[in-house]
JSON list of C-alpha atoms in Angstrom, two decimals:
[
{"chain": "A", "resi": 1, "resn": "UNK", "atom": "CA", "xyz": [87.52, -54.46, -1.90]},
{"chain": "A", "resi": 2, "resn": "UNK", "atom": "CA", "xyz": [90.41, -52.69, -1.48]},
{"chain": "A", "resi": 3, "resn": "UNK", "atom": "CA", "xyz": [89.67, -50.52, -4.40]},
{"chain": "A", "resi": 4, "resn": "UNK", "atom": "CA", "xyz": [85.86, -49.47, -3.23]},
{"chain": "A", "resi": 5, "resn": "UNK", "atom": "CA", "xyz": [87.51, -48.86, 0.56]},
{"chain": "A", "resi": 6, "resn": "UNK", "atom": "CA", "xyz": [90.21, -46.64, -1.03]},
{"chain": "A", "resi": 7, "resn": "UNK", "atom": "CA", "xyz": [87.39, -44.75, -3.11]},
{"chain": "A", "resi": 8, "resn": "UNK", "atom": "CA", "xyz": [85.27, -44.51, -0.24]},
{"chain": "A", "resi": 9, "resn": "UNK", "atom": "CA", "xyz": [88.17, -43.43, 1.86]},
{"chain": "A", "resi": 10, "resn": "UNK", "atom": "CA", "xyz": [88.84, -40.75, -0.61]},
{"chain": "A", "resi": 11, "resn": "UNK", "atom": "CA", "xyz": [85.19, -39.71, -0.89]},
{"chain": "A", "resi": 12, "resn": "UNK", "atom": "CA", "xyz": [84.85, -39.48, 2.95]},
{"chain": "A", "resi": 13, "resn": "UNK", "atom": "CA", "xyz": [88.21, -37.54, 2.98]},
{"chain": "A", "resi": 14, "resn": "UNK", "atom": "CA", "xyz": [86.86, -34.79, 0.38]},
{"chain": "A", "resi": 15, "resn": "UNK", "atom": "CA", "xyz": [84.04, -34.50, 1.61]},
{"chain": "A", "resi": 16, "resn": "UNK", "atom": "CA", "xyz": [85.11, -33.48, 5.15]},
{"chain": "A", "resi": 17, "resn": "UNK", "atom": "CA", "xyz": [87.63, -31.00, 3.22]},
{"chain": "A", "resi": 18, "resn": "UNK", "atom": "CA", "xyz": [90.20, -33.34, 4.93]},
{"chain": "A", "resi": 19, "resn": "UNK", "atom": "CA", "xyz": [93.58, -33.16, 3.32]},
{"chain": "A", "resi": 20, "resn": "UNK", "atom": "CA", "xyz": [95.55, -36.90, 2.96]},
{"chain": "A", "resi": 21, "resn": "UNK", "atom": "CA", "xyz": [98.20, -35.44, 5.42]},
{"chain": "A", "resi": 22, "resn": "UNK", "atom": "CA", "xyz": [95.15, -34.32, 8.02]},
{"chain": "A", "resi": 23, "resn": "UNK", "atom": "CA", "xyz": [94.09, -38.00, 7.49]},
{"chain": "A", "resi": 24, "resn": "UNK", "atom": "CA", "xyz": [97.50, -39.22, 8.20]},
{"chain": "A", "resi": 25, "resn": "UNK", "atom": "CA", "xyz": [98.07, -37.10, 11.29]},
{"chain": "A", "resi": 26, "resn": "UNK", "atom": "CA", "xyz": [94.50, -38.58, 12.33]},
{"chain": "A", "resi": 27, "resn": "UNK", "atom": "CA", "xyz": [95.59, -41.79, 11.93]},
{"chain": "A", "resi": 28, "resn": "UNK", "atom": "CA", "xyz": [99.00, -41.61, 13.38]},
{"chain": "A", "resi": 29, "resn": "UNK", "atom": "CA", "xyz": [97.04, -40.12, 16.83]},
{"chain": "A", "resi": 30, "resn": "UNK", "atom": "CA", "xyz": [95.02, -43.34, 16.84]},
{"chain": "A", "resi": 31, "resn": "UNK", "atom": "CA", "xyz": [97.77, -45.62, 16.86]},
{"chain": "A", "resi": 32, "resn": "UNK", "atom": "CA", "xyz": [98.46, -46.62, 13.10]},
{"chain": "A", "resi": 33, "resn": "UNK", "atom": "CA", "xyz": [101.89, -44.94, 11.81]},
{"chain": "A", "resi": 34, "resn": "UNK", "atom": "CA", "xyz": [102.01, -47.55, 8.69]},
{"chain": "A", "resi": 35, "resn": "UNK", "atom": "CA", "xyz": [99.39, -44.70, 7.12]},
{"chain": "A", "resi": 36, "resn": "UNK", "atom": "CA", "xyz": [101.46, -41.42, 6.11]},
{"chain": "A", "resi": 37, "resn": "UNK", "atom": "CA", "xyz": [100.24, -39.08, 3.30]},
{"chain": "A", "resi": 38, "resn": "UNK", "atom": "CA", "xyz": [102.02, -41.25, 0.86]},
{"chain": "A", "resi": 39, "resn": "UNK", "atom": "CA", "xyz": [100.37, -44.08, 1.58]},
{"chain": "A", "resi": 40, "resn": "UNK", "atom": "CA", "xyz": [97.16, -42.95, 1.69]},
{"chain": "A", "resi": 41, "resn": "UNK", "atom": "CA", "xyz": [97.70, -41.39, -1.52]},
{"chain": "A", "resi": 42, "resn": "UNK", "atom": "CA", "xyz": [98.89, -44.59, -2.83]},
{"chain": "A", "resi": 43, "resn": "UNK", "atom": "CA", "xyz": [96.02, -46.31, -1.57]},
{"chain": "A", "resi": 44, "resn": "UNK", "atom": "CA", "xyz": [93.67, -43.56, -3.15]},
{"chain": "A", "resi": 45, "resn": "UNK", "atom": "CA", "xyz": [95.18, -44.09, -6.36]},
{"chain": "A", "resi": 46, "resn": "UNK", "atom": "CA", "xyz": [95.09, -47.93, -6.53]},
{"chain": "A", "resi": 47, "resn": "UNK", "atom": "CA", "xyz": [99.07, -48.17, -6.55]},
{"chain": "A", "resi": 48, "resn": "UNK", "atom": "CA", "xyz": [98.67, -49.93, -3.08]},
{"chain": "A", "resi": 49, "resn": "UNK", "atom": "CA", "xyz": [96.26, -52.75, -3.38]},
{"chain": "A", "resi": 50, "resn": "UNK", "atom": "CA", "xyz": [95.37, -54.18, -0.08]},
{"chain": "A", "resi": 51, "resn": "UNK", "atom": "CA", "xyz": [94.52, -52.10, 3.53]},
{"chain": "A", "resi": 52, "resn": "UNK", "atom": "CA", "xyz": [94.68, -54.29, 6.49]},
{"chain": "A", "resi": 53, "resn": "UNK", "atom": "CA", "xyz": [91.64, -54.61, 8.85]},
{"chain": "A", "resi": 54, "resn": "UNK", "atom": "CA", "xyz": [93.19, -52.76, 11.56]},
{"chain": "A", "resi": 55, "resn": "UNK", "atom": "CA", "xyz": [93.80, -49.95, 8.76]},
{"chain": "A", "resi": 56, "resn": "UNK", "atom": "CA", "xyz": [90.26, -49.77, 7.94]},
{"chain": "A", "resi": 57, "resn": "UNK", "atom": "CA", "xyz": [89.35, -49.41, 11.27]},
{"chain": "A", "resi": 58, "resn": "UNK", "atom": "CA", "xyz": [91.72, -46.66, 12.18]},
{"chain": "A", "resi": 59, "resn": "UNK", "atom": "CA", "xyz": [90.84, -44.92, 9.18]},
{"chain": "A", "resi": 60, "resn": "UNK", "atom": "CA", "xyz": [86.98, -44.91, 9.71]},
{"chain": "A", "resi": 61, "resn": "UNK", "atom": "CA", "xyz": [87.79, -43.40, 13.29]},
{"chain": "A", "resi": 62, "resn": "UNK", "atom": "CA", "xyz": [89.48, -40.91, 11.59]},
{"chain": "A", "resi": 63, "resn": "UNK", "atom": "CA", "xyz": [86.98, -39.87, 9.02]},
{"chain": "A", "resi": 64, "resn": "UNK", "atom": "CA", "xyz": [84.14, -40.53, 11.59]},
{"chain": "A", "resi": 65, "resn": "UNK", "atom": "CA", "xyz": [82.26, -43.18, 10.01]},
{"chain": "A", "resi": 66, "resn": "UNK", "atom": "CA", "xyz": [81.34, -46.82, 10.96]},
{"chain": "A", "resi": 67, "resn": "UNK", "atom": "CA", "xyz": [83.66, -49.03, 9.38]},
{"chain": "A", "resi": 68, "resn": "UNK", "atom": "CA", "xyz": [81.43, -50.79, 7.27]},
{"chain": "A", "resi": 69, "resn": "UNK", "atom": "CA", "xyz": [80.05, -47.28, 5.21]},
{"chain": "A", "resi": 70, "resn": "UNK", "atom": "CA", "xyz": [83.68, -47.74, 3.53]},
{"chain": "A", "resi": 71, "resn": "UNK", "atom": "CA", "xyz": [83.49, -51.48, 2.36]},
{"chain": "A", "resi": 72, "resn": "UNK", "atom": "CA", "xyz": [80.11, -51.46, 1.74]},
{"chain": "A", "resi": 73, "resn": "UNK", "atom": "CA", "xyz": [78.88, -48.03, 0.28]},
{"chain": "A", "resi": 74, "resn": "UNK", "atom": "CA", "xyz": [74.91, -47.86, 0.41]},
{"chain": "A", "resi": 75, "resn": "UNK", "atom": "CA", "xyz": [73.89, -45.10, -1.55]},
{"chain": "A", "resi": 76, "resn": "UNK", "atom": "CA", "xyz": [76.83, -45.01, -3.41]},
{"chain": "A", "resi": 77, "resn": "UNK", "atom": "CA", "xyz": [77.31, -48.09, -5.45]},
{"chain": "A", "resi": 78, "resn": "UNK", "atom": "CA", "xyz": [74.84, -50.54, -6.90]},
{"chain": "A", "resi": 79, "resn": "UNK", "atom": "CA", "xyz": [76.79, -53.49, -6.04]},
{"chain": "A", "resi": 80, "resn": "UNK", "atom": "CA", "xyz": [80.13, -54.35, -4.33]},
{"chain": "A", "resi": 81, "resn": "UNK", "atom": "CA", "xyz": [82.71, -57.62, -4.21]},
{"chain": "A", "resi": 82, "resn": "UNK", "atom": "CA", "xyz": [82.47, -58.79, -0.41]},
{"chain": "A", "resi": 83, "resn": "UNK", "atom": "CA", "xyz": [84.09, -61.83, -1.62]},
{"chain": "A", "resi": 84, "resn": "UNK", "atom": "CA", "xyz": [86.48, -62.41, -4.50]},
{"chain": "A", "resi": 85, "resn": "UNK", "atom": "CA", "xyz": [84.40, -63.04, -7.32]},
{"chain": "A", "resi": 86, "resn": "UNK", "atom": "CA", "xyz": [81.07, -62.62, -5.26]},
{"chain": "A", "resi": 87, "resn": "UNK", "atom": "CA", "xyz": [78.75, -59.40, -5.64]},
{"chain": "A", "resi": 88, "resn": "UNK", "atom": "CA", "xyz": [75.99, -58.22, -4.03]},
{"chain": "A", "resi": 89, "resn": "UNK", "atom": "CA", "xyz": [74.01, -54.99, -3.18]},
{"chain": "A", "resi": 90, "resn": "UNK", "atom": "CA", "xyz": [75.72, -52.91, -0.29]},
{"chain": "A", "resi": 91, "resn": "UNK", "atom": "CA", "xyz": [72.98, -53.59, 2.21]},
{"chain": "A", "resi": 92, "resn": "UNK", "atom": "CA", "xyz": [73.24, -57.37, 1.43]},
{"chain": "A", "resi": 93, "resn": "UNK", "atom": "CA", "xyz": [76.87, -57.36, 1.69]},
{"chain": "A", "resi": 94, "resn": "UNK", "atom": "CA", "xyz": [76.75, -55.21, 4.93]},
{"chain": "A", "resi": 95, "resn": "UNK", "atom": "CA", "xyz": [73.86, -57.58, 6.48]},
{"chain": "A", "resi": 96, "resn": "UNK", "atom": "CA", "xyz": [76.35, -60.66, 5.86]},
{"chain": "A", "resi": 97, "resn": "UNK", "atom": "CA", "xyz": [79.39, -58.96, 7.35]},
{"chain": "A", "resi": 98, "resn": "UNK", "atom": "CA", "xyz": [77.64, -58.08, 10.40]},
{"chain": "A", "resi": 99, "resn": "UNK", "atom": "CA", "xyz": [75.13, -60.84, 10.79]},
{"chain": "A", "resi": 100, "resn": "UNK", "atom": "CA", "xyz": [72.27, -58.80, 10.21]},
{"chain": "A", "resi": 101, "resn": "UNK", "atom": "CA", "xyz": [68.85, -60.73, 9.43]},
{"chain": "A", "resi": 102, "resn": "UNK", "atom": "CA", "xyz": [70.26, -63.91, 10.51]},
{"chain": "A", "resi": 103, "resn": "UNK", "atom": "CA", "xyz": [67.62, -66.17, 11.62]},
{"chain": "A", "resi": 104, "resn": "UNK", "atom": "CA", "xyz": [69.19, -68.83, 13.13]},
{"chain": "A", "resi": 105, "resn": "UNK", "atom": "CA", "xyz": [70.21, -70.52, 16.43]},
{"chain": "A", "resi": 106, "resn": "UNK", "atom": "CA", "xyz": [73.73, -68.47, 16.37]},
{"chain": "A", "resi": 107, "resn": "UNK", "atom": "CA", "xyz": [74.93, -67.14, 19.78]},
{"chain": "A", "resi": 108, "resn": "UNK", "atom": "CA", "xyz": [75.65, -63.89, 17.31]},
{"chain": "A", "resi": 109, "resn": "UNK", "atom": "CA", "xyz": [71.42, -64.38, 16.37]},
{"chain": "A", "resi": 110, "resn": "UNK", "atom": "CA", "xyz": [70.97, -64.70, 20.26]},
{"chain": "A", "resi": 111, "resn": "UNK", "atom": "CA", "xyz": [73.11, -61.57, 21.24]},
{"chain": "A", "resi": 112, "resn": "UNK", "atom": "CA", "xyz": [71.29, -59.21, 18.29]},
{"chain": "A", "resi": 113, "resn": "UNK", "atom": "CA", "xyz": [67.68, -60.54, 19.61]},
{"chain": "A", "resi": 114, "resn": "UNK", "atom": "CA", "xyz": [68.84, -59.24, 22.99]},
{"chain": "A", "resi": 115, "resn": "UNK", "atom": "CA", "xyz": [70.22, -55.81, 21.80]},
{"chain": "A", "resi": 116, "resn": "UNK", "atom": "CA", "xyz": [66.50, -55.61, 19.91]},
{"chain": "A", "resi": 117, "resn": "UNK", "atom": "CA", "xyz": [64.52, -56.58, 22.90]},
{"chain": "A", "resi": 118, "resn": "UNK", "atom": "CA", "xyz": [66.19, -53.86, 24.84]},
{"chain": "A", "resi": 119, "resn": "UNK", "atom": "CA", "xyz": [65.79, -51.33, 22.33]},
{"chain": "A", "resi": 120, "resn": "UNK", "atom": "CA", "xyz": [62.03, -52.21, 22.29]},
{"chain": "A", "resi": 121, "resn": "UNK", "atom": "CA", "xyz": [62.04, -52.03, 25.90]},
{"chain": "A", "resi": 122, "resn": "UNK", "atom": "CA", "xyz": [63.26, -48.65, 25.76]},
{"chain": "A", "resi": 123, "resn": "UNK", "atom": "CA", "xyz": [60.93, -47.62, 23.44]},
{"chain": "A", "resi": 124, "resn": "UNK", "atom": "CA", "xyz": [57.65, -48.75, 25.22]},
{"chain": "A", "resi": 125, "resn": "UNK", "atom": "CA", "xyz": [58.63, -46.60, 28.27]},
{"chain": "A", "resi": 126, "resn": "UNK", "atom": "CA", "xyz": [59.67, -44.12, 26.28]},
{"chain": "A", "resi": 127, "resn": "UNK", "atom": "CA", "xyz": [55.64, -44.03, 25.21]},
{"chain": "A", "resi": 128, "resn": "UNK", "atom": "CA", "xyz": [54.90, -44.20, 28.81]},
{"chain": "A", "resi": 129, "resn": "UNK", "atom": "CA", "xyz": [56.91, -41.40, 30.25]},
{"chain": "A", "resi": 130, "resn": "UNK", "atom": "CA", "xyz": [55.34, -39.29, 27.26]},
{"chain": "A", "resi": 131, "resn": "UNK", "atom": "CA", "xyz": [51.82, -40.15, 27.86]},
{"chain": "A", "resi": 132, "resn": "UNK", "atom": "CA", "xyz": [52.55, -39.19, 31.92]},
{"chain": "A", "resi": 133, "resn": "UNK", "atom": "CA", "xyz": [53.94, -36.26, 30.99]},
{"chain": "A", "resi": 134, "resn": "UNK", "atom": "CA", "xyz": [50.89, -35.17, 28.53]},
{"chain": "A", "resi": 135, "resn": "UNK", "atom": "CA", "xyz": [49.05, -35.65, 31.99]},
{"chain": "A", "resi": 136, "resn": "UNK", "atom": "CA", "xyz": [47.69, -39.09, 31.18]},
{"chain": "A", "resi": 137, "resn": "UNK", "atom": "CA", "xyz": [49.56, -41.16, 33.52]},
{"chain": "A", "resi": 138, "resn": "UNK", "atom": "CA", "xyz": [46.83, -44.07, 33.48]},
{"chain": "A", "resi": 139, "resn": "UNK", "atom": "CA", "xyz": [45.28, -43.60, 30.08]},
{"chain": "A", "resi": 140, "resn": "UNK", "atom": "CA", "xyz": [45.14, -46.70, 28.00]},
{"chain": "A", "resi": 141, "resn": "UNK", "atom": "CA", "xyz": [48.06, -45.61, 25.40]},
{"chain": "A", "resi": 142, "resn": "UNK", "atom": "CA", "xyz": [50.35, -45.73, 28.80]},
{"chain": "A", "resi": 143, "resn": "UNK", "atom": "CA", "xyz": [48.51, -49.38, 29.87]},
{"chain": "A", "resi": 144, "resn": "UNK", "atom": "CA", "xyz": [48.93, -50.53, 26.74]},
{"chain": "A", "resi": 145, "resn": "UNK", "atom": "CA", "xyz": [52.73, -49.71, 26.55]},
{"chain": "A", "resi": 146, "resn": "UNK", "atom": "CA", "xyz": [53.32, -50.95, 29.99]},
{"chain": "A", "resi": 147, "resn": "UNK", "atom": "CA", "xyz": [51.52, -54.40, 29.23]},
{"chain": "A", "resi": 148, "resn": "UNK", "atom": "CA", "xyz": [53.75, -55.21, 26.02]},
{"chain": "A", "resi": 149, "resn": "UNK", "atom": "CA", "xyz": [57.01, -54.12, 27.85]},
{"chain": "A", "resi": 150, "resn": "UNK", "atom": "CA", "xyz": [56.10, -56.20, 30.82]},
{"chain": "A", "resi": 151, "resn": "UNK", "atom": "CA", "xyz": [55.84, -59.00, 27.48]},
{"chain": "A", "resi": 152, "resn": "UNK", "atom": "CA", "xyz": [58.75, -58.16, 26.48]},
{"chain": "A", "resi": 153, "resn": "UNK", "atom": "CA", "xyz": [60.93, -57.83, 29.59]},
{"chain": "A", "resi": 154, "resn": "UNK", "atom": "CA", "xyz": [59.80, -61.50, 30.42]},
{"chain": "A", "resi": 155, "resn": "UNK", "atom": "CA", "xyz": [61.22, -62.62, 27.19]},
{"chain": "A", "resi": 156, "resn": "UNK", "atom": "CA", "xyz": [64.21, -60.48, 27.78]},
{"chain": "A", "resi": 157, "resn": "UNK", "atom": "CA", "xyz": [65.01, -62.36, 30.56]},
{"chain": "A", "resi": 158, "resn": "UNK", "atom": "CA", "xyz": [64.75, -65.83, 28.83]},
{"chain": "A", "resi": 159, "resn": "UNK", "atom": "CA", "xyz": [67.01, -64.63, 26.57]},
{"chain": "A", "resi": 160, "resn": "UNK", "atom": "CA", "xyz": [69.13, -63.76, 29.29]},
{"chain": "A", "resi": 161, "resn": "UNK", "atom": "CA", "xyz": [68.83, -67.42, 30.69]},
{"chain": "A", "resi": 162, "resn": "UNK", "atom": "CA", "xyz": [69.96, -68.78, 27.22]},
{"chain": "A", "resi": 163, "resn": "UNK", "atom": "CA", "xyz": [72.72, -66.45, 27.27]},
{"chain": "A", "resi": 164, "resn": "UNK", "atom": "CA", "xyz": [74.06, -67.55, 30.46]},
{"chain": "A", "resi": 165, "resn": "UNK", "atom": "CA", "xyz": [72.90, -71.39, 29.57]},
{"chain": "A", "resi": 166, "resn": "UNK", "atom": "CA", "xyz": [75.45, -71.16, 26.44]},
{"chain": "A", "resi": 167, "resn": "UNK", "atom": "CA", "xyz": [78.08, -69.33, 28.57]},
{"chain": "A", "resi": 168, "resn": "UNK", "atom": "CA", "xyz": [78.67, -66.40, 26.62]},
{"chain": "A", "resi": 169, "resn": "UNK", "atom": "CA", "xyz": [79.00, -63.24, 28.27]},
{"chain": "A", "resi": 170, "resn": "UNK", "atom": "CA", "xyz": [76.04, -61.60, 29.39]},
{"chain": "A", "resi": 171, "resn": "UNK", "atom": "CA", "xyz": [75.35, -57.96, 27.96]},
{"chain": "A", "resi": 172, "resn": "UNK", "atom": "CA", "xyz": [74.56, -55.28, 30.66]},
{"chain": "A", "resi": 173, "resn": "UNK", "atom": "CA", "xyz": [70.90, -54.73, 30.90]},
{"chain": "A", "resi": 174, "resn": "UNK", "atom": "CA", "xyz": [71.26, -51.12, 29.38]},
{"chain": "A", "resi": 175, "resn": "UNK", "atom": "CA", "xyz": [69.81, -49.43, 32.93]},
{"chain": "A", "resi": 176, "resn": "UNK", "atom": "CA", "xyz": [66.90, -52.12, 32.45]},
{"chain": "A", "resi": 177, "resn": "UNK", "atom": "CA", "xyz": [66.13, -53.69, 35.87]},
{"chain": "A", "resi": 178, "resn": "UNK", "atom": "CA", "xyz": [66.15, -57.36, 34.67]},
{"chain": "A", "resi": 179, "resn": "UNK", "atom": "CA", "xyz": [66.13, -60.37, 36.65]},
{"chain": "A", "resi": 180, "resn": "UNK", "atom": "CA", "xyz": [68.30, -58.29, 39.30]},
{"chain": "A", "resi": 181, "resn": "UNK", "atom": "CA", "xyz": [71.32, -58.04, 37.12]}
]
């Protein structure tokens, strides 16, 4: 995995026309001083065989890419080693890493469901707004979007109640008027 991360750091750094020194300087600005130019060069050339999680996060921020892109380079590798001796296509490894696509009763799955419902509701409200701007605020498309948004809002209320019941930190309602919070 360190080799993959090192290769991706090099690829993204070069794509930005960034020197190893400029990357080291940016990492230092972000709070990691353990990545001077020499260490970045050693990492990229395989002479440094490990990279900490904190370093991956800072390198990603310095390169302006999501950290998962450094570990699971979708579109740039057929497979990646996501655990010692275990490989998978980058998108599958990414899904495993961040829990996407989990269909279970975990806290993570519940919170991901919350996020997905919010996104769908906002999409329907955008559709309602667009039809109103087009001069048809009460047209069939707007009415259908309102009905779906109301159904999804009811589901979101249930999910928020379950989050509360599990004693989890309730995500902010992202500007949606959901059960008064």
